[in-house]
Coordinates of C-alpha atoms in Angstrom, one line a residue:
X1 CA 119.1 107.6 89.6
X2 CA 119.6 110.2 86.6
X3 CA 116.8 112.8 85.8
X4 CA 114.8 111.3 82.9
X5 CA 112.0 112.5 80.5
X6 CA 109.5 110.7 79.3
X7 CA 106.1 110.2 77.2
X8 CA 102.4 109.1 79.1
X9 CA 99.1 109.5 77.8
X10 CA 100.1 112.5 75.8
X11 CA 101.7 113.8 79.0
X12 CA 105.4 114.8 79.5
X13 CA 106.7 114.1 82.9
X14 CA 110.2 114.8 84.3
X15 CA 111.6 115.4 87.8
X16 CA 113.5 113.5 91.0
X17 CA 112.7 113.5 94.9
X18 CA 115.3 111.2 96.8
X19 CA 112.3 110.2 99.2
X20 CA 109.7 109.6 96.9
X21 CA 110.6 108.4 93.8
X22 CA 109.3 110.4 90.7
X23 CA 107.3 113.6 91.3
X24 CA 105.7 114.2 87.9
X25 CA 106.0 117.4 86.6
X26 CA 103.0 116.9 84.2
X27 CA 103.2 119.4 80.7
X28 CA 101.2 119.4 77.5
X29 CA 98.2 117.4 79.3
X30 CA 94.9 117.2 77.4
X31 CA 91.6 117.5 78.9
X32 CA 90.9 114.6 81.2
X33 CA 87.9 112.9 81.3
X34 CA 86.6 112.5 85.3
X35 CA 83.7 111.6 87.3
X36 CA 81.5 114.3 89.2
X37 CA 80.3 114.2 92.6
X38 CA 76.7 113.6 91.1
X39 CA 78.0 110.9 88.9
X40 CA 78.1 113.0 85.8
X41 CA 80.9 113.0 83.4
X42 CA 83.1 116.3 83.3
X43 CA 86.4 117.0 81.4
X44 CA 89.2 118.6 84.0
X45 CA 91.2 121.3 81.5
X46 CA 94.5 120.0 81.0
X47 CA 96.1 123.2 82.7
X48 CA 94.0 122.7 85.8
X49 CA 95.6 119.1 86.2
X50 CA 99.1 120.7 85.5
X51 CA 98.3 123.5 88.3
X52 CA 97.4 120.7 90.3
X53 CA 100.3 118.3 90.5
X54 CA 102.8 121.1 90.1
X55 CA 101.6 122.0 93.6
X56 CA 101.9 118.5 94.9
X57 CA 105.6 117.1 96.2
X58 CA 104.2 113.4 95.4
X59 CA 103.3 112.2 92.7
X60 CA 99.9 112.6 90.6
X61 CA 99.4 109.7 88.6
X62 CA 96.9 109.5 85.4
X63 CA 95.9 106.1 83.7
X64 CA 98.8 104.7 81.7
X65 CA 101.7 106.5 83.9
X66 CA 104.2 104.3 85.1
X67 CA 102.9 103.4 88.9
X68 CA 99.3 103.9 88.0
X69 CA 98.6 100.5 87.9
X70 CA 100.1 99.2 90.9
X71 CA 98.3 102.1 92.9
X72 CA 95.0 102.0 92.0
X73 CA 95.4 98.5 93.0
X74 CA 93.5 97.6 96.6
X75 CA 93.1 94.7 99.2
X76 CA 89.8 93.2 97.9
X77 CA 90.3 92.6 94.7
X78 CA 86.4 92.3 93.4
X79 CA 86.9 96.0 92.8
X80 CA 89.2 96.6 89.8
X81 CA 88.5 100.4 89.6
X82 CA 90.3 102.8 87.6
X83 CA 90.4 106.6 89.0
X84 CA 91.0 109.6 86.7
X85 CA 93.7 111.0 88.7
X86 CA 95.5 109.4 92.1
X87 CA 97.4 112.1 94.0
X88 CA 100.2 110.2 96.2
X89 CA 100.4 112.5 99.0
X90 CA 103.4 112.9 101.1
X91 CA 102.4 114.9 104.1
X92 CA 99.3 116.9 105.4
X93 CA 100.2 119.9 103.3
X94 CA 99.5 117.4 99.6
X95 CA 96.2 116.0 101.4
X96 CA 95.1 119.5 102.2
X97 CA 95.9 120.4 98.2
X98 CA 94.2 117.1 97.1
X99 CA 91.1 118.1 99.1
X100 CA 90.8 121.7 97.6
X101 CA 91.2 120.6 94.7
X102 CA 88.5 117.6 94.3
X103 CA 86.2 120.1 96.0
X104 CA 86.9 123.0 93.6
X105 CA 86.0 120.7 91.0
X106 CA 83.1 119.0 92.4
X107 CA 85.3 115.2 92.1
X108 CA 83.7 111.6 93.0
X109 CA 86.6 111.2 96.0
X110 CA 87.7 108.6 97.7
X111 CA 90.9 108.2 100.2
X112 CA 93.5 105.5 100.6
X113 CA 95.0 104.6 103.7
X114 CA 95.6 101.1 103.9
X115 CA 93.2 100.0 101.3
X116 CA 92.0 97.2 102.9
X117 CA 88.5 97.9 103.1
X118 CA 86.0 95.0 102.7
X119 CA 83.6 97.5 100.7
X120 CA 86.2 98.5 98.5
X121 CA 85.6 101.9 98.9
X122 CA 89.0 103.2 99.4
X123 CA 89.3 103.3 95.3
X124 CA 86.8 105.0 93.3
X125 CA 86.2 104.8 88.8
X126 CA 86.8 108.3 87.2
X127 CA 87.5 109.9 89.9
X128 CA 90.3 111.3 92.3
X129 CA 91.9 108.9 94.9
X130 CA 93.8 110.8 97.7
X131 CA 96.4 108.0 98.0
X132 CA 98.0 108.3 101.8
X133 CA 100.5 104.7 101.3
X134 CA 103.2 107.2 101.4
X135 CA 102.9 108.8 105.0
X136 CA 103.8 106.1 106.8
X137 CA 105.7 106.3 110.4
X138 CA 105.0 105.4 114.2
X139 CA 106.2 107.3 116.7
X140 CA 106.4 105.8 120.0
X141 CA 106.6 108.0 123.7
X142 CA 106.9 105.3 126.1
X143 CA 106.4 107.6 129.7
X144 CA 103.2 109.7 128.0
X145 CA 102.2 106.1 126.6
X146 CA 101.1 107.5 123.5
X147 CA 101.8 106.8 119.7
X148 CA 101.8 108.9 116.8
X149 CA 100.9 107.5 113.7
X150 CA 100.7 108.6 110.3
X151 CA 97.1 107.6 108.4
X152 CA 99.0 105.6 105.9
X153 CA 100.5 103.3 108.7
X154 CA 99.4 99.6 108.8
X155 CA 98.7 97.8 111.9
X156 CA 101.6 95.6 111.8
X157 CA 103.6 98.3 112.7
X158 CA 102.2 99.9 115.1
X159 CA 102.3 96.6 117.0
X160 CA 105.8 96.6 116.6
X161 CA 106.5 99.7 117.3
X162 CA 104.7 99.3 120.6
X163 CA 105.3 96.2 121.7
X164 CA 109.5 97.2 121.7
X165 CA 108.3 99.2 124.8
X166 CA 106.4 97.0 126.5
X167 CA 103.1 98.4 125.5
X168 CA 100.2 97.7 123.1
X169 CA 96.6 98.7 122.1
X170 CA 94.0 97.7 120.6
X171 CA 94.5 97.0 117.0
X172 CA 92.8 94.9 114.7
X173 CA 93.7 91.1 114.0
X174 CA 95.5 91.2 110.9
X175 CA 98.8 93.5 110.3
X176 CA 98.4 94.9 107.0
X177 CA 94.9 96.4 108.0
X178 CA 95.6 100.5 107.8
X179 CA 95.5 101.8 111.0
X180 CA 93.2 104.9 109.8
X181 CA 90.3 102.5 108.3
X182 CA 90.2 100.2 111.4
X183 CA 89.9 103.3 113.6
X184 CA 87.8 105.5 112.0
X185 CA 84.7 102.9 112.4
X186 CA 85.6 101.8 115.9
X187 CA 88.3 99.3 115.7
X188 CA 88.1 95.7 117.4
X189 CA 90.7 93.0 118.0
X190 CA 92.3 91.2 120.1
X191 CA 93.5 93.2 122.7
X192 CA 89.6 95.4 122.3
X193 CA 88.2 93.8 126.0
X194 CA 91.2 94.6 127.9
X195 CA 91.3 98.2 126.2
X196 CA 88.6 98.9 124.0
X197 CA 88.2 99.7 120.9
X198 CA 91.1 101.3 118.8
X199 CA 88.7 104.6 118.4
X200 CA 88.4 104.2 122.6
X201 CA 92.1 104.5 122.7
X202 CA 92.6 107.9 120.5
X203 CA 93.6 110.5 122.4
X204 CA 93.5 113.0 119.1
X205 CA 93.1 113.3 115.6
X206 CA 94.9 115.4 112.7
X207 CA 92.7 115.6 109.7
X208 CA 91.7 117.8 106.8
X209 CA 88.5 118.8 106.4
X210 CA 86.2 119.4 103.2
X211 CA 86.8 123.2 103.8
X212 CA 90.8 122.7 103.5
X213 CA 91.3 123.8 107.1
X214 CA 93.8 121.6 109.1
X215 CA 92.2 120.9 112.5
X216 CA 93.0 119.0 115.4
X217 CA 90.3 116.8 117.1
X218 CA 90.2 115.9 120.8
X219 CA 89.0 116.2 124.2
X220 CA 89.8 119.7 124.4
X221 CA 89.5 120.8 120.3
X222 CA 87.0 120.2 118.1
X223 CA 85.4 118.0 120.3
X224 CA 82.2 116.9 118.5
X225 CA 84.7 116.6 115.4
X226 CA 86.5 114.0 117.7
X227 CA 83.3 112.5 119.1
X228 CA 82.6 112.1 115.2
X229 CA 85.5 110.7 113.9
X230 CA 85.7 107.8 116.4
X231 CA 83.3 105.7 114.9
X232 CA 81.4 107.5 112.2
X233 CA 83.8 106.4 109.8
X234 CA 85.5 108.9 107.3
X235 CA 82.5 111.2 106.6
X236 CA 83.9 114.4 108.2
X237 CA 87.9 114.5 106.5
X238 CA 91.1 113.3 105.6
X239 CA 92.5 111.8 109.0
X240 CA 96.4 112.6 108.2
X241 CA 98.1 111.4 111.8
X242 CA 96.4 109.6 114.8
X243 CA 97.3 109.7 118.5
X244 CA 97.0 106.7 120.6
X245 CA 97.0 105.7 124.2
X246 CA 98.9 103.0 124.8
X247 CA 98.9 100.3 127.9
X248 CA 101.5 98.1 129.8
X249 CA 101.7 94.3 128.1
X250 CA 104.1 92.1 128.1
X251 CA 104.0 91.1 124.4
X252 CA 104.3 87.8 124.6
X253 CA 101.0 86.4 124.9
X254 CA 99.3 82.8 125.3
X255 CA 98.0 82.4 121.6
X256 CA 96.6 79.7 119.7
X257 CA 93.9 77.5 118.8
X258 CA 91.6 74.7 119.5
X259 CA 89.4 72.7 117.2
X260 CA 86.9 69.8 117.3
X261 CA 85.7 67.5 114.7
X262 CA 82.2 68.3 113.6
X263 CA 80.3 65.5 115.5
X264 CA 81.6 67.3 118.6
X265 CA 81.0 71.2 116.9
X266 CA 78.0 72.0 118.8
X267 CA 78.8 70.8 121.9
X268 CA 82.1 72.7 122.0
X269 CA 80.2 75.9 120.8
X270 CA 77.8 76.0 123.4
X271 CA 80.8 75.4 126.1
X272 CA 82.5 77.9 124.3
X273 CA 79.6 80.7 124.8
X274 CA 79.0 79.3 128.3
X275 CA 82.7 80.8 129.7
X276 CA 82.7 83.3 127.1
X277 CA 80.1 85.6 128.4
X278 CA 81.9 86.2 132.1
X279 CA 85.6 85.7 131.0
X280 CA 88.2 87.4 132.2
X281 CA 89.1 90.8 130.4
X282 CA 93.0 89.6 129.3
X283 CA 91.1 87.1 127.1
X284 CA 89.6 87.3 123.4
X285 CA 88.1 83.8 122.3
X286 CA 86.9 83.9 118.6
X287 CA 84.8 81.1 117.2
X288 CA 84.8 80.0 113.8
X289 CA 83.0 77.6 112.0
X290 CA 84.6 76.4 108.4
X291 CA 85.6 74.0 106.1
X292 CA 89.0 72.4 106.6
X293 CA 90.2 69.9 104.0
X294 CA 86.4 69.4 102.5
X295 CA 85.2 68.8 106.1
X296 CA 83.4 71.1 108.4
X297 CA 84.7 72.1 112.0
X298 CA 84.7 74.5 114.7
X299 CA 87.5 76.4 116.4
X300 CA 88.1 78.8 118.6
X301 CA 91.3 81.2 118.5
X302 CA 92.9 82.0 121.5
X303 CA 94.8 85.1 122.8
X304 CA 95.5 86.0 126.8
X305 CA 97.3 88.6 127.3
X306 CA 97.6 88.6 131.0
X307 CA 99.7 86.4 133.2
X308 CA 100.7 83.0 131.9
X309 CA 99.9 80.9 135.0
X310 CA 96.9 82.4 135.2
X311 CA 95.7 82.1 131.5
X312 CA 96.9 78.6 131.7
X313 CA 94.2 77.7 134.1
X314 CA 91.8 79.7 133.1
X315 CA 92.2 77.6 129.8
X316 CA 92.2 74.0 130.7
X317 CA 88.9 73.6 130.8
X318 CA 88.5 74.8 127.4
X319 CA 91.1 72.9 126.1
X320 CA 90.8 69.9 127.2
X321 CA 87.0 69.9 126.4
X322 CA 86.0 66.6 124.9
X323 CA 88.9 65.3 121.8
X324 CA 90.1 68.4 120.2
X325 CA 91.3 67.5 116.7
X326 CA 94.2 70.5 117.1
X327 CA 95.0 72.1 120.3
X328 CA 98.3 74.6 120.2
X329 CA 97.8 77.8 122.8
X330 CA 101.1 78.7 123.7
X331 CA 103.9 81.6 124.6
X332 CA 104.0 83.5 121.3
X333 CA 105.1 87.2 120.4
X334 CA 101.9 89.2 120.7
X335 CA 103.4 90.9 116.6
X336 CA 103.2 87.6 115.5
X337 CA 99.6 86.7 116.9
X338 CA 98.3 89.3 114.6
X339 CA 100.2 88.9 111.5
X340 CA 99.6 84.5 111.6
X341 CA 96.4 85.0 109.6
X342 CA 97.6 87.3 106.8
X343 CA 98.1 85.0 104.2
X344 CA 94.7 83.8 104.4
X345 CA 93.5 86.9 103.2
X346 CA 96.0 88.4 100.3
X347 CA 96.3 91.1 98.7
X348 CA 94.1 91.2 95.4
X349 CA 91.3 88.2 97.0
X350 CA 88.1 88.8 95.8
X351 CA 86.4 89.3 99.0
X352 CA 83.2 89.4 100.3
X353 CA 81.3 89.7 103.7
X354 CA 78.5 90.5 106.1
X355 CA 77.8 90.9 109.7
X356 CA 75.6 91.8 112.6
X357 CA 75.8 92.4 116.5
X358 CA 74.4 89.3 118.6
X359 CA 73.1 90.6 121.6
X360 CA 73.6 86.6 123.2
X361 CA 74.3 83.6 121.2
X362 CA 71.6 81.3 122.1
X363 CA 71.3 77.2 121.2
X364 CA 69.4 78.3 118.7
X365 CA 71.5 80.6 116.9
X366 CA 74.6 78.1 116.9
X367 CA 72.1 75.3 115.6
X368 CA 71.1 77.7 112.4
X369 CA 74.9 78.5 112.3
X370 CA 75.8 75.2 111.7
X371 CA 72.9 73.8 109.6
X372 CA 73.9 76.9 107.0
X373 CA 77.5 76.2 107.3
X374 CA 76.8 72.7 106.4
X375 CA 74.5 73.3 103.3
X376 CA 76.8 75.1 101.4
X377 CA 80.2 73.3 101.2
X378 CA 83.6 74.8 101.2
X379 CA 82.0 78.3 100.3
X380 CA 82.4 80.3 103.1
X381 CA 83.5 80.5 107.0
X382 CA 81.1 82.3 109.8
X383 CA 82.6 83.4 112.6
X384 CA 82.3 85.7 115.7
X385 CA 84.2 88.4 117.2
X386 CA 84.4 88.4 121.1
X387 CA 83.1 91.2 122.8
X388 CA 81.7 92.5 126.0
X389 CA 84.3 93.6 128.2
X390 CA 86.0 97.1 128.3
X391 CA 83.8 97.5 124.6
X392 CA 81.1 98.0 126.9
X393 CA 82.4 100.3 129.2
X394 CA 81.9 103.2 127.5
X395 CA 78.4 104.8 127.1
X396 CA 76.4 104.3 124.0
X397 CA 76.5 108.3 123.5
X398 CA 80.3 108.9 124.4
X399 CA 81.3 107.9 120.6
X400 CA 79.5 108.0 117.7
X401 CA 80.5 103.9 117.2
X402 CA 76.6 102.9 116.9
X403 CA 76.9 99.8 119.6
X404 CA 78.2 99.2 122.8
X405 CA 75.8 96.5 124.5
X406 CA 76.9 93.6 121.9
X407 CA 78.3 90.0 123.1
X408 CA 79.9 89.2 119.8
X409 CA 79.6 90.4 116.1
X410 CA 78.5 87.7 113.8
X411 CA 80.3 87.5 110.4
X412 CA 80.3 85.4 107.1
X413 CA 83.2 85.9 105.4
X414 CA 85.0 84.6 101.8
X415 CA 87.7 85.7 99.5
X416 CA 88.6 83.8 96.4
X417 CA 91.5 84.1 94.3
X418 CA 89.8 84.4 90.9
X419 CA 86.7 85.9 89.5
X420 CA 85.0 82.6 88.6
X421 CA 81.4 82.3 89.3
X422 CA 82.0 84.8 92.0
X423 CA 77.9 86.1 90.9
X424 CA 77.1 82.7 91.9
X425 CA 78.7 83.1 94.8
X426 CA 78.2 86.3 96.2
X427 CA 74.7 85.7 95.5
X428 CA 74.5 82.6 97.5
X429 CA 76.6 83.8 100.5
X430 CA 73.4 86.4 100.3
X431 CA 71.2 83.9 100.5
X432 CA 72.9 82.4 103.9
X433 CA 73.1 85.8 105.0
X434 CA 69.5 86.2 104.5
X435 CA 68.9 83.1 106.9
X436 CA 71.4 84.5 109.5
X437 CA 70.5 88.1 109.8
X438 CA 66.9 87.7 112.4
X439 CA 69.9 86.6 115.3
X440 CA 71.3 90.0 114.9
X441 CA 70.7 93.7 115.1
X442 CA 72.7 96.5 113.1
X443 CA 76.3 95.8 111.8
X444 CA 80.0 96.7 111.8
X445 CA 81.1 98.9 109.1
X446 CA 84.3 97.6 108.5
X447 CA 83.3 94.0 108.0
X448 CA 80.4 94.6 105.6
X449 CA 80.2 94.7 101.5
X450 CA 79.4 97.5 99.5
X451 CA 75.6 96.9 99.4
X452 CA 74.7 99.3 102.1
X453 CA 72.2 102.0 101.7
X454 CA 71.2 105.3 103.6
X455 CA 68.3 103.8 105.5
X456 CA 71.1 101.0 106.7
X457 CA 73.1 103.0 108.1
X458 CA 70.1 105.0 110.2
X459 CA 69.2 102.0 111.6
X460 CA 72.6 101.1 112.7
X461 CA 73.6 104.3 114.3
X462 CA 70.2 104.2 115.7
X463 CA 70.7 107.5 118.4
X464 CA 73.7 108.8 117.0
X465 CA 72.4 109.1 113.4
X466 CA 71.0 112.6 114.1
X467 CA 74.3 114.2 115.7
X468 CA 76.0 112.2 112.8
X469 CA 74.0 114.4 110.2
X470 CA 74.3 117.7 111.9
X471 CA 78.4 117.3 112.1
X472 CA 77.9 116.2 109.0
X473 CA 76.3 119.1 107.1
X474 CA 79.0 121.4 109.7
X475 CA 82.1 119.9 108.4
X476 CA 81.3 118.3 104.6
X477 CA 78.2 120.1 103.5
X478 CA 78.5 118.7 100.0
X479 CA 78.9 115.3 101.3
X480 CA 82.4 115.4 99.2
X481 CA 83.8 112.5 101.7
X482 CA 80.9 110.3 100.6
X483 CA 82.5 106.5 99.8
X484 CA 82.5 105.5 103.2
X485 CA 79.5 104.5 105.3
X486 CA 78.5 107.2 104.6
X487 CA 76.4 109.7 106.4
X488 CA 74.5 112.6 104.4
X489 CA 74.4 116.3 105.7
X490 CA 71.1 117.6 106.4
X491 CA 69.5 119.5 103.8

């Protein structure tokens, strides 16, 4: 590719890097209208934004540049923002110039690593993104067991890259989830009560904090950092690279799912919760009640990753419980487990959701699941996540993840691909929310919409909040790293 010059917003760019693309060289910028941390509007001098992506080896992209589109661009596509400035970093060295400068200049901030988040709060309007899709890699040492993986890696590839060695962990349930989101707020799939969560499994951190400083967090550095960043989200820095502890599995796995008709839905739930309580760690069962071809139904999706004799008992009962209308759990590639419900869930829905821990699911509970479900056609799916197991393991003060005596987390869930009468439907999804939310206590951070407030979130970290807040005000005093679920400093 030749070296080429040419015209954005008033802007003159030029330059080549093999491994990146274009790294604008930005000249004659005018002053460019941003977003404060307060919300105020501020102009950033045009030779302060020069400065600024002159000292970056990616890109720095400003509305109308070529690629500005495309990047500002995330997973949930109710949240069409459109930053002032998006710095596409290429290594720890751009992050820790991205952070310096959106705290020099008091900048609404927000940070991109996979962009998948439900809230949509990896994207940010008039102000700086700190884009990571770039710093992508997994690094695999099969006799320590660990992985290293950059914070713009997706899960999908750390599967793959583990699996190859005949090792896994923990790691979400859909492969183009970033690996850095997941984690940061405690991480479950479908490996989580074998191993525990991802954030269980992190054997260090490499971020950049509000200061600039590059630090390492584990055990044996910056250990209340580390304690911090494994489930309190992205309050206290830039996570840049993420250590994990991997596990012997054989990755192929017994994987499917079973469903029933809905005269038969309740009856199969309540088996369902009976052997779900007490089963064997190697299994994750999740539930789901939805529509299917205008009809209502109940599922349940199916993943042992133990042995296959074993896991083929332990099933039977559940699958051969009453007249399944669908019943396929077998021998699959643990990669391609995780990636089968990707297309569900594109790139660019319009998504929205909410959720709460269930201490037990009672007959009750799966009674007012159902009678919701069925009011409000075709709308939405609810469906649990399976926990207990190794999730519980660890005590409630050994992470900052707010909730460790849970049996399942309850979620209702929709994406749409176009914004018609999404009000409407947001507002009623709400509304059924409203009616589910006495069964459960606190929530998930990672599942839940935007519409989460301060006093929320000290009610969901309930013991934790406290520590939260002091490591807070330690390591992001100006709550710069605040769209997130987010966690102010103390005064």
């Amino acid at each position: 590719m030749k070296r080429r010059d040419f015209l954005a917003t008033g802007a003159t760019l030029a330059a080549y890097a093999p491994l990146t693309g274009w790294t604008a060289v930005l000249k004659d910028v005018g002053d460019v209208a941003a977003r404060s941390l307060d919300g105020g509007d501020l102009a950033l001098r045009g030779a302060t934004v020069e400065d600024f992506a002159a000292g970056l080896r990616g890109d720095l992209l400003l509305p109308g540049h070529v690629g500005y589109d495309a990047r500002r661009r995330v997973w949930n596509g109710m949240f069409d923002r459109k930053p002032a400035l998006i710095a596409c970093c290429t290594g720890p060295a751009d992050v820790r110039r991205a952070v310096e400068f959106a705290r020099d200049n008091r900048l609404l901030t927000a940070v991109r690593a996979g962009g998948h988040s439900v809230s949509g709060k990896s994207t940010c309007d008039g102000g700086l993104v700190i884009d990571l899709q770039q710093m992508q890699g997994v690094r695999v040492d099969p006799g320590a067991r660990r992985a290293h993986v950059e914070a713009g890696s997706l899960l999908g590839l750390l599967d793959r890259e583990s699996t190859a060695h005949g090792l896994a962990t923990t790691a979400g349930t859909y492969s183009d989830t970033g690996a850095a989101g997941l984690t940061l707020s405690g991480g479950f799939g479908r490996l989580g009560r074998r191993f525990g969560l991802a954030c269980d499994n992190v054997a260090s951190f490499d971020v950049v904090t509000a200061d600039g400083r590059f630090a390492r967090a584990s055990d044996d550095e910056n250990p209340d950092l580390y304690w911090g960043l494994r489930g309190g989200g992205g309050n206290f820095g830039v996570v840049t690279s993420i250590e994990y502890r991997l596990h012997p599995m054989n990755p192929v796995v017994l994987g499917g799912f079973v469903a029933w008709p809905w005269e038969q839905a309740r009856d199969a739930a309540r088996f369902y919760r009976d052997i779900a309580g007490d089963a064997p760690e190697t299994v994750n069962l999740i539930p789901a009640w939805y529509w299917n071809a205008g009809k209502p139904e109940f599922g349940v999706g199916v993943c042992w990753s133990g042995d296959h004799a074993e896991g083929e008992e332990w099933l039977r009962p559940l699958r051969t419980f009453g007249k399944p209308s669908f019943n396929e759990v077998q021998p699959t590639p643990y990669v391609a487990i995780q990636s089968k419900d990707d297309a569900s869930a594109p790139h660019g829905i319009r998504s929205y959701a909410k959720n709460g821990f269930l201490g037990s699911l009672t007959d009750d509970g799966i009674d007012l699941i159902m009678d919701v479900l069925a009011r409000t056609p075709s709308l939405y799916d609810i469906f649990c996540d399976h926990c207990g197991g190794a999730y519980s393991r660890m005590s409630a003060d050994a992470t900052a993840f707010p909730r460790r005596d849970m049996q399942f987390v309850l979620a209702i869930w929709s994406g749409w691909p176009t914004a018609d009468g999404i009000e409407e439907k947001v507002a009623m999804m709400r509304a059924a929310w409203r009616e589910l939310e006495p069964l459960t206590q606190g929530f998930y951070s990672n599942y839940t919409g935007s519409d989460i407030v301060t006093t929320g979130q000290r009610e969901n970290f309930g013991p934790n909040f406290e520590r939260l807040v002091a490591l807070k005000a330690k390591y992001d005093p100006m709550n710069l790293f605040r769209l997130n679920a987010n966690v102010p400093p103390k005064a």
